[in-house]
Short mmCIF file of C-alpha atoms and ligand atoms in Angstrom, two decimals:
data_model
loop_
_atom_site.label_atom_id
_atom_site.label_comp_id
_atom_site.label_asym_id
_atom_site.label_seq_id
_atom_site.Cartn_x
_atom_site.Cartn_y
_atom_site.Cartn_z
CA MET A 1 -36.72 -2.76 -0.25
CA TYR A 2 -34.16 -5.26 -2.19
CA SER A 3 -34.49 -3.98 -5.52
CA SER A 4 -33.87 -6.82 -7.56
CA ALA A 5 -35.71 -10.65 -7.18
CA PRO A 6 -33.59 -13.44 -6.80
CA ARG A 7 -32.83 -16.28 -9.35
CA PHE A 8 -31.97 -19.43 -8.14
CA VAL A 9 -29.79 -22.02 -9.59
CA GLN A 10 -30.37 -25.72 -8.74
CA GLY A 11 -27.64 -28.43 -9.22
CA HIS A 12 -28.04 -32.27 -8.61
CA SER A 13 -25.44 -35.38 -8.04
CA ARG A 14 -26.02 -38.88 -7.74
CA THR A 15 -23.37 -40.74 -6.42
CA THR A 16 -21.30 -43.12 -8.00
CA GLY A 17 -19.35 -44.81 -5.23
CA LEU A 18 -16.16 -43.89 -5.15
CA ARG A 19 -16.58 -40.21 -6.43
CA CYS A 20 -18.01 -39.28 -3.66
CA SER A 21 -18.71 -39.75 0.06
CA HIS A 22 -22.85 -39.54 0.54
CA ARG A 23 -24.73 -42.41 0.38
CA GLU A 24 -24.87 -44.44 -2.58
CA THR A 25 -28.62 -43.70 -3.72
CA ALA A 26 -28.69 -39.91 -1.91
CA MET A 27 -29.71 -37.10 -4.42
CA ILE A 28 -28.38 -33.91 -2.70
CA LYS A 29 -30.01 -31.02 -4.05
CA PHE A 30 -28.72 -27.18 -3.96
CA VAL A 31 -30.49 -24.42 -4.12
CA LYS A 32 -28.44 -21.14 -4.55
CA CYS A 33 -30.32 -17.44 -3.95
CA ASP A 34 -27.64 -14.96 -6.46
CA CYS A 35 -27.15 -13.15 -3.05
CA GLY A 36 -24.93 -16.21 -2.05
CA PHE A 37 -27.71 -18.02 0.03
CA ILE A 38 -27.80 -21.82 -0.52
CA VAL A 39 -30.43 -24.17 0.89
CA ARG A 40 -28.80 -27.89 0.61
CA SER A 41 -30.95 -31.09 1.06
CA ASP A 42 -32.17 -34.06 -0.36
CA ASN A 43 -35.61 -33.30 0.83
CA GLU A 44 -37.66 -31.25 -1.24
CA ASP A 45 -40.10 -29.89 1.51
CA VAL A 46 -37.21 -28.58 3.44
CA LEU A 47 -35.76 -26.92 0.24
CA VAL A 48 -39.20 -25.31 -0.94
CA ALA A 49 -39.34 -24.14 2.92
CA GLY A 50 -35.65 -23.08 3.62
CA LEU A 51 -36.17 -20.91 -0.09
CA GLN A 52 -39.72 -19.36 1.07
CA LYS A 53 -38.43 -17.74 4.01
CA HIS A 54 -35.63 -16.68 2.65
CA ALA A 55 -36.72 -15.26 0.28
CA ARG A 56 -39.42 -13.58 2.57
CA ASP A 57 -36.54 -12.51 4.85
CA HIS A 58 -34.08 -11.34 2.91
CA HIS A 59 -36.04 -10.31 -0.33
CA HIS A 60 -39.49 -9.44 0.72
CA MET A 61 -40.74 -11.09 -1.72
CA ASP A 62 -43.42 -14.14 -1.22
CA PHE A 63 -43.35 -17.28 -3.15
CA SER A 64 -45.55 -20.29 -3.51
CA ARG A 65 -44.67 -23.27 -3.32
CA GLU A 66 -45.90 -23.85 -6.63
CA GLN A 67 -43.60 -21.02 -7.40
CA VAL A 68 -40.67 -21.91 -5.96
CA ARG A 69 -41.15 -25.99 -7.03
CA ALA A 70 -41.82 -24.28 -10.65
CA MET A 71 -38.19 -22.36 -9.94
CA ALA A 72 -36.28 -24.97 -8.49
CA GLN A 73 -37.21 -28.38 -10.95
CA VAL A 74 -34.74 -30.00 -12.58
CA GLU A 75 -35.43 -31.00 -16.33
CA PRO A 76 -33.41 -34.36 -16.51
CA ASP A 77 -32.57 -34.25 -20.31
CA ARG A 78 -31.17 -30.92 -20.44
CA THR A 79 -27.65 -30.46 -20.34
CA THR A 80 -27.16 -27.07 -20.69
CA PRO A 81 -27.73 -24.02 -18.79
CA VAL A 82 -30.77 -21.92 -19.81
CA PRO A 83 -30.58 -18.81 -18.02
CA THR A 84 -32.32 -15.58 -19.22
CA ASN A 85 -31.74 -12.15 -18.36
CA ALA A 86 -34.98 -11.63 -19.24
CA ASP A 87 -36.67 -13.78 -16.97
CA ARG A 88 -34.69 -13.13 -13.62
CA LEU A 89 -37.40 -15.60 -12.27
CA ARG A 90 -36.24 -18.42 -13.90
CA PRO A 91 -34.05 -21.09 -12.85
CA ARG A 92 -30.68 -22.17 -14.27
CA PHE A 93 -30.03 -25.48 -14.06
CA VAL A 94 -26.33 -27.21 -13.74
CA HIS A 95 -26.11 -30.41 -14.59
CA ASN A 96 -22.64 -30.61 -14.52
CA GLU A 97 -21.89 -33.76 -12.30
CA GLU A 98 -18.01 -32.77 -11.80
CA GLN A 99 -19.18 -29.44 -10.71
CA ALA A 100 -22.38 -30.56 -8.10
CA MET A 101 -19.75 -33.01 -6.47
CA ALA A 102 -16.94 -30.53 -6.09
CA THR A 103 -19.54 -28.27 -4.51
CA ALA A 104 -20.97 -31.31 -2.51
CA GLN A 105 -17.75 -32.05 -1.60
CA THR A 106 -16.26 -28.61 -0.62
CA ALA A 107 -19.48 -28.23 1.61
CA ALA A 108 -19.04 -31.43 3.47
CA THR A 109 -15.40 -30.78 4.31
CA PHE A 110 -14.50 -26.81 4.91
CA ASP A 111 -13.76 -26.74 8.88
CA VAL A 112 -14.08 -23.95 10.43
CA ALA A 113 -11.85 -23.80 13.07
CA LYS A 114 -9.01 -25.67 10.83
CA TYR A 115 -9.70 -22.57 8.42
CA LYS A 116 -9.15 -19.73 11.36
CA GLN A 117 -6.01 -21.06 12.30
CA THR A 118 -4.74 -21.32 8.49
CA THR A 119 -5.57 -17.90 8.37
CA ARG A 120 -4.25 -16.39 11.49
CA ALA A 121 -1.10 -18.37 10.66
CA GLN A 122 -0.74 -17.18 7.05
CA TRP A 123 -1.16 -13.64 8.52
CA GLN A 124 1.08 -13.90 11.12
CA ASP A 125 3.50 -15.12 8.48
CA ALA A 126 2.76 -12.45 5.96
CA ALA A 127 3.09 -9.90 8.52
CA HIS A 128 6.03 -8.28 7.84
CA ALA A 129 5.87 -7.80 3.42
CA TRP A 130 2.12 -6.67 4.78
CA ASN A 131 3.50 -4.03 6.63
CA ALA A 132 6.91 -3.23 4.17
CA TRP A 133 4.16 -2.57 1.65
CA GLY A 134 2.69 -0.17 3.79
CA THR A 135 3.34 2.91 1.25
CA PHE A 136 2.07 1.41 -1.62
CA LEU A 137 -1.16 0.58 0.38
CA ARG A 138 -1.92 4.09 1.12
CA ARG A 139 -1.46 4.83 -2.68
CA TRP A 140 -4.08 1.64 -3.50
CA LEU A 141 -6.46 1.53 -1.05
CA GLY A 142 -6.26 5.19 0.73
CA PRO A 143 -8.37 7.15 -1.42
CA ALA A 144 -11.48 4.32 -0.91
CA SER A 145 -10.03 4.17 3.07
CA GLU A 146 -10.85 7.70 3.03
CA ILE A 147 -14.67 7.30 1.06
CA MET A 148 -15.00 4.71 3.79
CA LEU A 149 -14.19 6.95 6.81
CA ASP A 150 -16.58 9.61 5.16
CA MET A 151 -19.47 7.12 4.90
CA ALA A 152 -18.82 5.97 8.37
CA GLY A 153 -18.93 9.40 9.95
CA VAL A 154 -15.42 9.13 11.80
CA GLY A 155 -14.72 12.67 12.58
CA PRO A 156 -13.19 14.72 15.50
CA GLY A 157 -13.64 13.06 19.29
CA ALA A 158 -15.03 9.62 17.68
CA ARG A 159 -14.41 6.33 19.29
CA VAL A 160 -13.29 3.86 16.28
CA LEU A 161 -13.61 0.02 15.87
CA ASP A 162 -11.26 -0.69 13.12
CA VAL A 163 -11.91 -4.82 12.28
CA ALA A 164 -9.04 -6.76 10.76
CA ALA A 165 -6.30 -3.96 10.88
CA GLY A 166 -3.63 -5.02 9.87
CA ALA A 167 -0.19 -3.71 9.70
CA GLY A 168 -3.19 -0.49 10.49
CA ASP A 169 -2.36 1.60 7.47
CA GLN A 170 -6.12 3.00 7.50
CA THR A 171 -5.82 2.74 11.20
CA LEU A 172 -3.52 5.77 10.89
CA GLN A 173 -6.01 7.25 8.17
CA ILE A 174 -8.75 7.19 11.06
CA ALA A 175 -6.36 8.51 14.34
CA ALA A 176 -5.46 11.27 11.56
CA ARG A 177 -9.20 12.26 11.86
CA LEU A 178 -9.77 11.89 15.77
CA GLY A 179 -7.66 14.48 17.05
CA ALA A 180 -6.82 14.23 20.60
CA HIS A 181 -10.42 13.54 22.27
CA GLY A 182 -11.09 10.69 19.87
CA ARG A 183 -9.68 7.15 19.95
CA VAL A 184 -9.22 3.99 17.46
CA LEU A 185 -8.95 0.65 18.60
CA ALA A 186 -7.18 -1.66 15.57
CA THR A 187 -8.10 -5.40 16.30
CA ASP A 188 -6.79 -8.18 14.23
CA ILE A 189 -6.65 -12.21 14.57
CA ALA A 190 -3.09 -12.34 13.68
CA PRO A 191 -0.95 -10.49 16.73
CA ALA A 192 2.06 -10.08 14.46
CA ILE A 193 0.49 -7.90 11.99
CA LEU A 194 -1.08 -5.80 14.86
CA GLU A 195 2.38 -5.53 16.31
CA PHE A 196 3.27 -3.40 13.13
CA ALA A 197 -0.09 -1.50 13.87
CA ALA A 198 0.67 -0.57 17.15
CA ALA A 199 4.85 0.73 16.31
CA ASN A 200 3.14 2.62 12.97
CA ALA A 201 1.18 4.55 15.31
CA ARG A 202 4.03 5.25 17.97
CA ALA A 203 6.12 6.33 14.90
CA ALA A 204 3.71 8.68 13.52
CA GLY A 205 3.29 10.07 17.40
CA PHE A 206 -0.52 9.26 17.39
CA ARG A 207 -1.36 8.60 21.04
CA ASN A 208 -5.46 7.86 20.27
CA VAL A 209 -4.45 4.44 19.13
CA GLU A 210 -4.95 1.41 21.02
CA THR A 211 -4.16 -2.65 19.81
CA ARG A 212 -5.81 -5.89 20.73
CA ALA A 213 -5.77 -9.41 19.31
CA MET A 214 -9.31 -10.81 18.53
CA ASP A 215 -11.33 -12.79 16.40
CA GLY A 216 -13.50 -10.38 14.47
CA GLU A 217 -16.27 -12.49 14.76
CA GLU A 218 -15.68 -12.58 18.65
CA LEU A 219 -15.59 -9.13 19.14
CA ASP A 220 -14.83 -9.22 22.97
CA VAL A 221 -15.50 -4.88 23.31
CA PRO A 222 -18.44 -3.23 25.76
CA PRO A 223 -21.53 -3.44 23.88
CA ALA A 224 -22.85 0.66 22.36
CA SER A 225 -19.24 1.69 22.92
CA PHE A 226 -18.48 2.88 19.50
CA ASP A 227 -19.31 5.71 16.89
CA ALA A 228 -18.24 3.22 14.26
CA VAL A 229 -16.60 0.24 13.26
CA VAL A 230 -14.84 0.12 10.06
CA SER A 231 -13.10 -3.22 8.37
CA ARG A 232 -10.97 -2.55 5.03
CA VAL A 233 -10.52 -5.90 3.16
CA GLY A 234 -10.94 -7.69 6.45
CA LEU A 235 -14.52 -9.16 6.34
CA ILE A 236 -14.32 -11.12 3.23
CA TYR A 237 -11.98 -13.46 5.26
CA PHE A 238 -14.84 -14.17 7.53
CA PRO A 239 -16.54 -17.51 7.52
CA ASP A 240 -19.51 -16.44 9.24
CA LYS A 241 -20.05 -12.66 7.99
CA GLN A 242 -23.52 -12.67 9.93
CA ARG A 243 -22.08 -13.03 12.91
CA ALA A 244 -18.96 -10.62 12.81
CA LEU A 245 -22.09 -8.39 11.76
CA ALA A 246 -24.14 -8.80 14.45
CA GLY A 247 -21.00 -8.15 16.85
CA MET A 248 -20.34 -5.24 15.04
CA LYS A 249 -24.06 -3.82 15.55
CA ARG A 250 -23.44 -4.58 18.99
CA ALA A 251 -20.42 -2.97 19.68
CA LEU A 252 -21.95 0.76 17.76
CA LYS A 253 -23.98 3.06 19.83
CA PRO A 254 -27.70 3.20 18.73
CA GLY A 255 -27.16 5.45 15.32
CA GLY A 256 -23.29 4.85 14.82
CA ARG A 257 -22.00 3.45 11.34
CA VAL A 258 -20.03 0.57 10.19
CA ALA A 259 -18.69 0.62 7.29
CA ALA A 260 -16.44 -1.92 5.12
CA ILE A 261 -14.95 -2.32 2.00
CA VAL A 262 -14.48 -5.51 0.06
CA TYR A 263 -13.28 -6.75 -3.63
CA SER A 264 -16.30 -6.53 -5.92
CA THR A 265 -16.21 -9.31 -8.60
CA PRO A 266 -13.08 -11.30 -9.99
CA GLU A 267 -14.06 -9.78 -13.46
CA ARG A 268 -13.02 -6.33 -12.65
CA ASN A 269 -10.28 -7.48 -10.11
CA GLY A 270 -7.60 -9.13 -12.72
CA PHE A 271 -4.47 -8.57 -10.57
CA PHE A 272 -5.63 -11.34 -7.89
CA SER A 273 -8.38 -13.21 -10.11
CA VAL A 274 -5.87 -13.92 -12.24
CA PRO A 275 -3.24 -15.35 -10.07
CA VAL A 276 -6.07 -17.13 -7.97
CA SER A 277 -7.69 -18.87 -10.90
CA ILE A 278 -4.43 -20.10 -12.34
CA ILE A 279 -3.26 -21.98 -8.97
CA ARG A 280 -6.55 -22.86 -8.60
CA ARG A 281 -6.43 -25.05 -11.80
CA ARG A 282 -2.98 -25.97 -11.27
CA ALA A 283 -3.73 -27.51 -7.53
CA ASN A 284 -7.24 -28.66 -8.53
CA LEU A 285 -9.09 -26.67 -5.70
CA PRO A 286 -12.38 -26.18 -6.07
CA SER A 287 -13.51 -22.56 -6.22
CA PRO A 288 -15.69 -21.58 -2.78
CA LEU A 289 -19.63 -21.54 -2.47
CA PRO A 290 -21.28 -19.27 -2.00
CA GLY A 291 -20.88 -17.68 1.50
CA GLN A 292 -17.59 -19.14 2.33
CA PRO A 293 -14.67 -17.01 3.21
CA GLY A 294 -12.61 -15.85 -0.22
CA PRO A 295 -11.35 -12.48 -1.93
CA PHE A 296 -14.45 -12.31 -3.61
CA SER A 297 -17.43 -13.74 -1.47
CA LEU A 298 -19.01 -10.06 -0.83
CA GLY A 299 -18.29 -8.95 -4.28
CA ALA A 300 -21.24 -10.16 -6.50
CA PRO A 301 -24.39 -7.25 -7.13
CA GLY A 302 -26.17 -7.24 -4.43
CA VAL A 303 -24.62 -9.53 -1.66
CA LEU A 304 -22.73 -7.12 0.56
CA GLU A 305 -25.71 -5.03 0.73
CA ALA A 306 -28.06 -8.05 1.86
CA ALA A 307 -25.74 -9.21 4.35
CA LEU A 308 -25.89 -5.82 6.13
CA ARG A 309 -29.73 -5.36 5.79
CA GLN A 310 -29.66 -9.32 6.86
CA ALA A 311 -27.71 -8.06 10.10
CA GLY A 312 -30.55 -5.08 10.66
CA PHE A 313 -28.65 -2.17 9.47
CA ARG A 314 -30.71 0.69 7.73
CA ASP A 315 -29.88 3.45 5.33
CA VAL A 316 -27.41 1.02 3.62
CA GLN A 317 -25.26 2.34 0.75
CA VAL A 318 -23.21 0.74 -1.43
CA ARG A 319 -20.43 2.33 -4.07
CA ALA A 320 -18.01 0.92 -6.15
CA VAL A 321 -14.90 2.68 -6.20
CA ALA A 322 -11.66 1.85 -8.95
CA ALA A 323 -8.57 1.34 -7.24
CA PRO A 324 -6.28 -0.01 -9.95
CA LEU A 325 -2.78 -1.16 -8.46
CA GLU A 326 -0.43 1.54 -10.28
CA MET A 327 3.28 0.41 -10.37
CA GLU A 328 6.26 0.16 -11.71
CA SER A 329 6.10 -3.26 -13.59
CA THR A 330 4.58 -6.75 -13.72
CA GLU A 331 7.28 -8.42 -11.71
CA GLU A 332 6.80 -5.70 -9.26
CA CYS A 333 2.92 -6.82 -9.24
CA LEU A 334 3.89 -10.05 -8.68
CA ARG A 335 6.54 -9.61 -5.85
CA PHE A 336 4.07 -8.11 -3.69
CA GLU A 337 1.29 -10.85 -4.18
CA ARG A 338 3.75 -13.21 -3.66
CA GLU A 339 5.34 -11.41 -0.61
CA SER A 340 1.66 -10.60 0.97
CA PHE A 341 -0.57 -12.34 -0.17
CA GLY A 342 -0.34 -15.68 2.01
CA ALA A 343 -3.35 -17.91 1.31
CA LEU A 344 -1.57 -17.94 -2.34
CA HIS A 345 1.34 -19.96 -0.92
CA GLN A 346 -1.43 -21.93 0.98
CA MET A 347 -3.17 -22.58 -1.82
CA LEU A 348 -0.05 -24.23 -3.87
CA SER A 349 1.24 -25.89 -0.60
CA SER A 350 0.28 -29.44 -2.05
CA LEU A 351 2.51 -28.72 -5.58
CA ASP A 352 6.20 -29.60 -5.44
CA GLU A 353 8.90 -27.51 -6.04
CA SER A 354 8.81 -27.31 -9.24
CA ALA A 355 5.09 -27.09 -10.31
CA ARG A 356 4.95 -24.02 -7.85
CA THR A 357 7.27 -22.48 -9.29
CA ALA A 358 5.44 -23.17 -13.09
CA ALA A 359 2.37 -21.74 -11.46
CA TRP A 360 4.13 -18.51 -10.50
CA GLN A 361 5.77 -18.29 -14.08
CA GLU A 362 2.12 -18.67 -15.48
CA ILE A 363 0.87 -15.81 -12.96
CA ALA A 364 3.65 -13.74 -14.63
CA ALA A 365 3.20 -13.83 -18.16
CA ALA A 366 -0.70 -13.49 -17.56
CA LEU A 367 -0.41 -10.50 -15.49
CA ARG A 368 1.39 -9.18 -18.42
CA GLN A 369 -1.63 -8.27 -19.81
CA PHE A 370 -1.92 -5.56 -17.86
CA GLU A 371 1.27 -3.52 -18.63
CA SER A 372 2.07 -1.56 -21.43
CA GLY A 373 4.11 1.38 -22.03
CA GLY A 374 6.18 0.61 -19.21
CA ARG A 375 3.85 0.84 -16.53
CA PHE A 376 1.71 -1.80 -15.17
CA VAL A 377 -1.53 -1.16 -14.21
CA GLY A 378 -3.67 -3.97 -12.57
CA PRO A 379 -7.53 -3.87 -12.59
CA CYS A 380 -9.26 -3.65 -9.22
CA GLU A 381 -12.77 -2.57 -8.39
CA LEU A 382 -13.85 -1.93 -4.75
CA LEU A 383 -16.96 -1.79 -2.60
CA VAL A 384 -17.59 0.49 0.17
CA ALA A 385 -20.41 0.00 2.28
CA ALA A 386 -22.08 1.47 4.97
CA GLY A 387 -25.05 0.97 7.37
CA THR A 388 -26.24 2.54 10.69
CA ARG A 389 -27.28 0.76 13.48
C1 LIG B 401 -5.95 -7.96 3.75
S1 LIG B 401 -5.17 -8.04 5.31
C2 LIG B 401 -6.11 -6.38 5.64
C3 LIG B 401 -5.49 -5.65 6.57
C4 LIG B 401 -5.58 -4.00 6.94
N1 LIG B 401 -6.86 -3.86 7.55
C5 LIG B 401 -5.50 -3.01 5.22
O1 LIG B 401 -6.61 -3.21 4.62
O2 LIG B 401 -4.65 -2.84 5.06
C6 LIG B 401 -6.27 -9.08 6.10
C7 LIG B 401 -6.68 -9.10 7.25
O3 LIG B 401 -7.59 -9.68 7.95
C8 LIG B 401 -7.38 -10.09 8.99
N2 LIG B 401 -7.97 -11.36 9.39
C9 LIG B 401 -8.28 -12.46 8.41
N3 LIG B 401 -9.32 -12.95 9.56
C10 LIG B 401 -9.47 -12.38 10.88
C11 LIG B 401 -10.65 -12.45 11.79
N4 LIG B 401 -11.44 -13.87 11.65
N5 LIG B 401 -10.80 -11.72 12.61
C12 LIG B 401 -9.70 -10.71 12.90
N6 LIG B 401 -9.34 -10.60 11.68
C13 LIG B 401 -8.96 -10.97 10.61
C14 LIG B 401 -5.59 -10.51 8.56
O4 LIG B 401 -5.19 -11.05 9.99
C15 LIG B 401 -5.38 -9.43 7.73
O5 LIG B 401 -4.93 -8.86 9.29
#
């Protein structure tokens, strides 16, 4: 049973000619649940029915039509949000036209095929750097990865699928657990980064590692053939997480375990949210809609758990794990993010050279808040989750 009730948020936008591509008289309504699910329509019946079904299917809660209507009602003269923690069922109203408009436009223009192409290209380009930072990645993400592998039940002789494996750092941790009779298949959308995974496995003397380029949303593996499927900071970049989770479930033997690591909230991941928000402001980019891919897309309380349950996994567990980035200096962190996080460059691409330089300077100054006593400690909290097929 899902432990917390959904809270609903509604925003509306009336088109005002040039500012929006929707019909001039259209009123687009968004009703969003805290878990990230969003219903979008100009038809109230569709909104109400969509929310009722969502609350029933995913939160095991039944709401009458009147309750849903009351939760999603807009009070036209209110200009400030009215959330109260005391009453979690009370809606929060968003009357910020700009915000609603940005959301509407993002929703209308998100192109999955183009996004995938860009993601692949980014990681093809960042492959060398991500691999070069391998020693740091092991120090930073290694302990959480061991927790993920424990939660997935990875042990000697197991058959493991590693999705969005990158340069294979966690693949090597898996291989070390499996022994001669187990096997791990490392997959990733970017072939160049997987070449590093294969080379690293060879160099470490592992013969139980295979690699295959593959979109994590279109897992091309025999059904019911793995004891465990894992993904470390990969799922967050998938536009259709339910599709990916369904594929992972299909790949698992009955009783097999899925496990994943994602970032939690922006507030707890300053090392990344600080650069992202500076770039977003300077490049005038809207925040991703709930459900759309992004570093914090599964990080809000309950979202990852709900996603796993929705995909049909049972015995779902989620653990928050502190994973601070401990580095020599702000400059080292800046170098890591500039070299390895291709998405930041992509977000900056609309700016000219001097504006990009200014953005990196502002990021450096802002990241300096995490430096003291000659050490840099960047805040990072991971969620490690697992479930059983
Ligand atoms: C932050 S890296 C993590 C790599 C590795 N798991 C690690 O923790 O070192 C994210 C990886 O996700 C991969 N990725 C992004 N979208 C993907 C998709 N749709 N299918 C498979 N891999 C994807 C990228 O190519 C990249 O290697």
